[in-house]
Every structure is written in structure tokens, then in C-alpha cells.
Amino acid sequence: SILDFSKIEEGEMETYPTDINIAELFDEINILLETQVKEKNITLETHGLDSTRMIYADKQLLKQAFINILSNAVKFTQENGNIQINYTFKDNLNHFNICDNGVGISPEDLKEIFEPFKQGSSATKTKAKGTGLGLAITKKIITELHNGQIEIQSKENKGTCFHISL
């Protein structure tokens, strides 16, 4: 994570964009997260993932960005919780909304959520482990390496939603 972050910071991260089938990408991600999701009996729902929809992007980097978001969603969602991935194509943009009904993020922590090495109070309360680089890297992958946008909305004890446009 540190090496990837420093490469992106220095403008040295190379990208290898190709046409990616979005449904297949999320199938691969779901397989990687399957054990964590089952351990907590979390329902992971996907909506709108058309098997014919393609996106031109770096597959490994985009997969890493979505894994970072989804693994945090699993980490901060209680047992028997719910995570939803919604996809739409509108105005020539791919829109991804990833929402959970987990512990949420305080307004103070939201201000710094994409800063490197920052972990919110939710991580301390739940004793979740991590470097505090996942979302910083995710933001750079989305905004700097793919010219996209990422936004976050969250309410404590209600959940968190990430909105990504590429």
C-alpha cells in the first residue's frame, strides 16, 4: 500500500487501460470478499450490473479501488448487515453507488477520510485493523488515474455510501 501510494503521489504509477466487463469485474471482487461476507452473514446485493456493459479502465487498479471500499464496508458492517452495489450508466458516465448499513462515519472523520494514514473513530471503536491508506489510494485511483469522481455520505449508526463516477 505504501509503495503504491508513493508511486501515485510521484506520478510514477503506470496504468494499463483495457475494456473491462463490469459484471465480470464485480463477480471477481465478490469471490475475493466471499469469506469475509459469509463470516458476518452480510447480504451483498448488486443491482444494474448488465453483463454487456463495458468500461475502459485499468482493471487491476479499478478492482483495488472497489475492494478497498467493499472490504471497509464489510469491516464496519455488523453481523447480518447489508451492502448494496448499484450501477447505472447516465450522461456517458458509469455511476457506482456502494452503500452499507454499518457503523457510519462521524462528520469530523468525514473531513479527513481520504487523507493518508488517517483512520476514523469507527476504526478505533471496532478495533478494525488497517494502515489508513486504502481510501487515500482509492481516491487517487479514481480521480487522478481514471479522471473520475468519488464522494462519500455517511451517518453514524446508519451507514455509508460511496458515489463513484467514471
PDB file of C-alpha atoms in Angstrom:
ATOM      1  CA  SER A   1       0.000   0.000   0.000  1.00  0.00           C
ATOM      2  CA  ILE A   2       2.750   2.446   0.907  1.00  0.00           C
ATOM      3  CA  LEU A   3       4.649   1.701  -2.307  1.00  0.00           C
ATOM      4  CA  ASP A   4       1.505   2.124  -4.421  1.00  0.00           C
ATOM      5  CA  PHE A   5       0.636   5.351  -2.647  1.00  0.00           C
ATOM      6  CA  SER A   6       4.110   6.815  -3.172  1.00  0.00           C
ATOM      7  CA  LYS A   7       4.096   5.809  -6.865  1.00  0.00           C
ATOM      8  CA  ILE A   8       0.767   7.561  -7.372  1.00  0.00           C
ATOM      9  CA  GLU A   9       1.971  10.615  -5.427  1.00  0.00           C
ATOM     10  CA  GLU A  10       5.100  10.854  -7.575  1.00  0.00           C
ATOM     11  CA  GLY A  11       3.151  10.355 -10.806  1.00  0.00           C
ATOM     12  CA  GLU A  12       5.012   7.103 -11.433  1.00  0.00           C
ATOM     13  CA  MET A  13       2.091   4.682 -11.324  1.00  0.00           C
ATOM     14  CA  GLU A  14       1.587   3.287 -14.794  1.00  0.00           C
ATOM     15  CA  THR A  15      -1.896   2.403 -15.939  1.00  0.00           C
ATOM     16  CA  TYR A  16      -2.865  -0.247 -18.456  1.00  0.00           C
ATOM     17  CA  PRO A  17      -6.417   0.513 -19.541  1.00  0.00           C
ATOM     18  CA  THR A  18      -8.465  -2.091 -21.391  1.00  0.00           C
ATOM     19  CA  ASP A  19     -12.123  -2.786 -21.972  1.00  0.00           C
ATOM     20  CA  ILE A  20     -13.499  -4.416 -18.823  1.00  0.00           C
ATOM     21  CA  ASN A  21     -16.808  -6.183 -18.437  1.00  0.00           C
ATOM     22  CA  ILE A  22     -18.276  -4.538 -15.331  1.00  0.00           C
ATOM     23  CA  ALA A  23     -20.379  -7.537 -14.261  1.00  0.00           C
ATOM     24  CA  GLU A  24     -17.353  -9.853 -14.520  1.00  0.00           C
ATOM     25  CA  LEU A  25     -15.216  -7.380 -12.544  1.00  0.00           C
ATOM     26  CA  PHE A  26     -17.704  -7.427  -9.666  1.00  0.00           C
ATOM     27  CA  ASP A  27     -18.009 -11.215  -9.887  1.00  0.00           C
ATOM     28  CA  GLU A  28     -14.239 -11.405  -9.298  1.00  0.00           C
ATOM     29  CA  ILE A  29     -14.442  -8.922  -6.420  1.00  0.00           C
ATOM     30  CA  ASN A  30     -17.328 -10.833  -4.828  1.00  0.00           C
ATOM     31  CA  ILE A  31     -15.299 -14.055  -4.923  1.00  0.00           C
ATOM     32  CA  LEU A  32     -12.420 -12.296  -3.134  1.00  0.00           C
ATOM     33  CA  LEU A  33     -14.728 -10.972  -0.411  1.00  0.00           C
ATOM     34  CA  GLU A  34     -16.922 -14.068  -0.132  1.00  0.00           C
ATOM     35  CA  THR A  35     -15.303 -15.482   3.012  1.00  0.00           C
ATOM     36  CA  GLN A  36     -15.467 -12.181   4.922  1.00  0.00           C
ATOM     37  CA  VAL A  37     -19.095 -11.646   3.882  1.00  0.00           C
ATOM     38  CA  LYS A  38     -20.126 -15.163   4.931  1.00  0.00           C
ATOM     39  CA  GLU A  39     -18.327 -14.922   8.291  1.00  0.00           C
ATOM     40  CA  LYS A  40     -20.511 -11.963   9.233  1.00  0.00           C
ATOM     41  CA  ASN A  41     -23.631 -13.211   7.414  1.00  0.00           C
ATOM     42  CA  ILE A  42     -23.773  -9.974   5.422  1.00  0.00           C
ATOM     43  CA  THR A  43     -26.087  -9.714   2.447  1.00  0.00           C
ATOM     44  CA  LEU A  44     -24.203  -8.347  -0.570  1.00  0.00           C
ATOM     45  CA  GLU A  45     -26.630  -7.207  -3.267  1.00  0.00           C
ATOM     46  CA  THR A  46     -25.828  -5.946  -6.749  1.00  0.00           C
ATOM     47  CA  HIS A  47     -28.243  -4.020  -8.957  1.00  0.00           C
ATOM     48  CA  GLY A  48     -27.912  -2.898 -12.561  1.00  0.00           C
ATOM     49  CA  LEU A  49     -24.755  -4.836 -13.415  1.00  0.00           C
ATOM     50  CA  ASP A  50     -25.538  -5.577 -17.046  1.00  0.00           C
ATOM     51  CA  SER A  51     -23.387  -8.380 -18.427  1.00  0.00           C
ATOM     52  CA  THR A  52     -22.866  -6.428 -21.659  1.00  0.00           C
ATOM     53  CA  ARG A  53     -21.700  -3.148 -20.099  1.00  0.00           C
ATOM     54  CA  MET A  54     -18.003  -2.363 -20.575  1.00  0.00           C
ATOM     55  CA  ILE A  55     -15.743   0.298 -19.101  1.00  0.00           C
ATOM     56  CA  TYR A  56     -12.319   1.391 -20.347  1.00  0.00           C
ATOM     57  CA  ALA A  57     -10.017   1.434 -17.333  1.00  0.00           C
ATOM     58  CA  ASP A  58      -7.048  -0.236 -15.675  1.00  0.00           C
ATOM     59  CA  LYS A  59      -8.624  -3.449 -14.387  1.00  0.00           C
ATOM     60  CA  GLN A  60      -6.195  -4.121 -11.521  1.00  0.00           C
ATOM     61  CA  LEU A  61      -6.343  -0.567 -10.196  1.00  0.00           C
ATOM     62  CA  LEU A  62     -10.105  -0.295 -10.512  1.00  0.00           C
ATOM     63  CA  LYS A  63     -10.517  -3.676  -8.830  1.00  0.00           C
ATOM     64  CA  GLN A  64      -8.252  -2.495  -5.998  1.00  0.00           C
ATOM     65  CA  ALA A  65     -10.312   0.678  -5.517  1.00  0.00           C
ATOM     66  CA  PHE A  66     -13.571  -1.257  -5.273  1.00  0.00           C
ATOM     67  CA  ILE A  67     -12.014  -3.894  -2.999  1.00  0.00           C
ATOM     68  CA  ASN A  68     -10.802  -1.139  -0.668  1.00  0.00           C
ATOM     69  CA  ILE A  69     -14.303   0.327  -0.408  1.00  0.00           C
ATOM     70  CA  LEU A  70     -16.079  -3.012  -0.104  1.00  0.00           C
ATOM     71  CA  SER A  71     -13.662  -4.524   2.413  1.00  0.00           C
ATOM     72  CA  ASN A  72     -14.185  -1.438   4.591  1.00  0.00           C
ATOM     73  CA  ALA A  73     -17.934  -1.853   4.181  1.00  0.00           C
ATOM     74  CA  VAL A  74     -17.651  -5.460   5.354  1.00  0.00           C
ATOM     75  CA  LYS A  75     -15.313  -4.473   8.198  1.00  0.00           C
ATOM     76  CA  PHE A  76     -17.645  -1.764   9.513  1.00  0.00           C
ATOM     77  CA  THR A  77     -20.968  -3.515   8.947  1.00  0.00           C
ATOM     78  CA  GLN A  78     -22.318  -5.567  11.822  1.00  0.00           C
ATOM     79  CA  GLU A  79     -23.335  -9.199  11.532  1.00  0.00           C
ATOM     80  CA  ASN A  80     -26.463  -9.753   9.434  1.00  0.00           C
ATOM     81  CA  GLY A  81     -25.944  -6.354   7.802  1.00  0.00           C
ATOM     82  CA  ASN A  82     -26.411  -5.318   4.200  1.00  0.00           C
ATOM     83  CA  ILE A  83     -24.173  -3.914   1.468  1.00  0.00           C
ATOM     84  CA  GLN A  84     -25.557  -2.786  -1.870  1.00  0.00           C
ATOM     85  CA  ILE A  85     -23.758  -2.105  -5.125  1.00  0.00           C
ATOM     86  CA  ASN A  86     -25.851  -0.128  -7.603  1.00  0.00           C
ATOM     87  CA  TYR A  87     -24.691   0.584 -11.141  1.00  0.00           C
ATOM     88  CA  THR A  88     -26.157   2.947 -13.728  1.00  0.00           C
ATOM     89  CA  PHE A  89     -24.911   4.441 -16.968  1.00  0.00           C
ATOM     90  CA  LYS A  90     -26.058   8.027 -17.375  1.00  0.00           C
ATOM     91  CA  ASP A  91     -24.729  11.074 -19.223  1.00  0.00           C
ATOM     92  CA  ASN A  92     -21.938   8.953 -20.737  1.00  0.00           C
ATOM     93  CA  LEU A  93     -20.638   8.107 -17.266  1.00  0.00           C
ATOM     94  CA  ASN A  94     -20.527   4.889 -15.277  1.00  0.00           C
ATOM     95  CA  HIS A  95     -22.042   5.508 -11.846  1.00  0.00           C
ATOM     96  CA  PHE A  96     -21.366   3.163  -8.946  1.00  0.00           C
ATOM     97  CA  ASN A  97     -23.044   3.550  -5.562  1.00  0.00           C
ATOM     98  CA  ILE A  98     -21.756   1.315  -2.796  1.00  0.00           C
ATOM     99  CA  CYS A  99     -23.793   1.599   0.388  1.00  0.00           C
ATOM    100  CA  ASP A 100     -23.777  -0.257   3.687  1.00  0.00           C
ATOM    101  CA  ASN A 101     -25.819  -0.118   6.864  1.00  0.00           C
ATOM    102  CA  GLY A 102     -22.759  -0.241   9.091  1.00  0.00           C
ATOM    103  CA  VAL A 103     -21.494   1.953  11.904  1.00  0.00           C
ATOM    104  CA  GLY A 104     -21.105   5.049   9.723  1.00  0.00           C
ATOM    105  CA  ILE A 105     -18.543   7.822   9.943  1.00  0.00           C
ATOM    106  CA  SER A 106     -18.683  10.910  12.127  1.00  0.00           C
ATOM    107  CA  PRO A 107     -18.822  14.344  10.436  1.00  0.00           C
ATOM    108  CA  GLU A 108     -15.373  15.130  11.854  1.00  0.00           C
ATOM    109  CA  ASP A 109     -13.866  11.954  10.407  1.00  0.00           C
ATOM    110  CA  LEU A 110     -15.545  12.507   7.023  1.00  0.00           C
ATOM    111  CA  LYS A 111     -13.429  15.632   6.542  1.00  0.00           C
ATOM    112  CA  GLU A 112     -10.239  13.541   6.590  1.00  0.00           C
ATOM    113  CA  ILE A 113     -11.460  10.179   5.290  1.00  0.00           C
ATOM    114  CA  PHE A 114      -9.356  10.315   2.110  1.00  0.00           C
ATOM    115  CA  GLU A 115      -6.209  11.562   3.866  1.00  0.00           C
ATOM    116  CA  PRO A 116      -3.292   9.097   4.063  1.00  0.00           C
ATOM    117  CA  PHE A 117      -2.703   7.312   7.377  1.00  0.00           C
ATOM    118  CA  LYS A 118      -5.957   8.636   8.848  1.00  0.00           C
ATOM    119  CA  GLN A 119      -8.396   6.257  10.447  1.00  0.00           C
ATOM    120  CA  GLY A 120     -11.694   7.397  11.807  1.00  0.00           C
ATOM    121  CA  SER A 121     -13.005   6.863  15.296  1.00  0.00           C
ATOM    122  CA  SER A 122     -15.090   3.955  13.936  1.00  0.00           C
ATOM    123  CA  ALA A 123     -11.865   2.019  13.369  1.00  0.00           C
ATOM    124  CA  THR A 124     -10.793   2.630  16.965  1.00  0.00           C
ATOM    125  CA  LYS A 125     -14.196   1.695  18.392  1.00  0.00           C
ATOM    126  CA  THR A 126     -14.476  -1.511  16.382  1.00  0.00           C
ATOM    127  CA  LYS A 127     -10.774  -2.347  16.755  1.00  0.00           C
ATOM    128  CA  ALA A 128     -10.539  -2.640  12.976  1.00  0.00           C
ATOM    129  CA  LYS A 129      -7.026  -3.010  11.691  1.00  0.00           C
ATOM    130  CA  GLY A 130      -5.571  -1.166   8.735  1.00  0.00           C
ATOM    131  CA  THR A 131      -2.935   1.286   7.572  1.00  0.00           C
ATOM    132  CA  GLY A 132      -5.247   4.188   6.836  1.00  0.00           C
ATOM    133  CA  LEU A 133      -4.120   4.143   3.192  1.00  0.00           C
ATOM    134  CA  GLY A 134      -6.935   2.235   1.498  1.00  0.00           C
ATOM    135  CA  LEU A 135      -9.287   5.148   0.891  1.00  0.00           C
ATOM    136  CA  ALA A 136      -6.434   7.561   0.110  1.00  0.00           C
ATOM    137  CA  ILE A 137      -5.259   5.167  -2.605  1.00  0.00           C
ATOM    138  CA  THR A 138      -8.829   4.616  -3.777  1.00  0.00           C
ATOM    139  CA  LYS A 139      -9.406   8.343  -4.234  1.00  0.00           C
ATOM    140  CA  LYS A 140      -6.196   8.704  -6.230  1.00  0.00           C
ATOM    141  CA  ILE A 141      -7.034   5.701  -8.422  1.00  0.00           C
ATOM    142  CA  ILE A 142     -10.484   7.120  -9.177  1.00  0.00           C
ATOM    143  CA  THR A 143      -9.683  10.823  -9.513  1.00  0.00           C
ATOM    144  CA  GLU A 144      -6.080  11.033 -10.671  1.00  0.00           C
ATOM    145  CA  LEU A 145      -5.565   7.820 -12.641  1.00  0.00           C
ATOM    146  CA  HIS A 146      -9.071   7.498 -14.136  1.00  0.00           C
ATOM    147  CA  ASN A 147     -10.245  11.152 -14.167  1.00  0.00           C
ATOM    148  CA  GLY A 148     -13.343  10.184 -12.206  1.00  0.00           C
ATOM    149  CA  GLN A 149     -15.088  11.487  -9.122  1.00  0.00           C
ATOM    150  CA  ILE A 150     -15.674   9.962  -5.728  1.00  0.00           C
ATOM    151  CA  GLU A 151     -17.911  11.282  -2.985  1.00  0.00           C
ATOM    152  CA  ILE A 152     -18.949   9.895   0.351  1.00  0.00           C
ATOM    153  CA  GLN A 153     -22.029  10.328   2.523  1.00  0.00           C
ATOM    154  CA  SER A 154     -22.350   8.822   5.953  1.00  0.00           C
ATOM    155  CA  LYS A 155     -24.356   8.972   9.139  1.00  0.00           C
ATOM    156  CA  GLU A 156     -23.194   7.472  12.379  1.00  0.00           C
ATOM    157  CA  ASN A 157     -25.029   4.259  13.270  1.00  0.00           C
ATOM    158  CA  LYS A 158     -26.850   4.356   9.895  1.00  0.00           C
ATOM    159  CA  GLY A 159     -24.210   3.546   7.275  1.00  0.00           C
ATOM    160  CA  THR A 160     -22.047   4.892   4.492  1.00  0.00           C
ATOM    161  CA  CYS A 161     -22.433   5.390   0.740  1.00  0.00           C
ATOM    162  CA  PHE A 162     -19.664   5.928  -1.784  1.00  0.00           C
ATOM    163  CA  HIS A 163     -20.650   7.514  -5.094  1.00  0.00           C
ATOM    164  CA  ILE A 164     -18.199   6.964  -7.938  1.00  0.00           C
ATOM    165  CA  SER A 165     -18.462   8.320 -11.475  1.00  0.00           C
ATOM    166  CA  LEU A 166     -16.100   7.248 -14.241  1.00  0.00           C
TER     167      LEU A 166
END
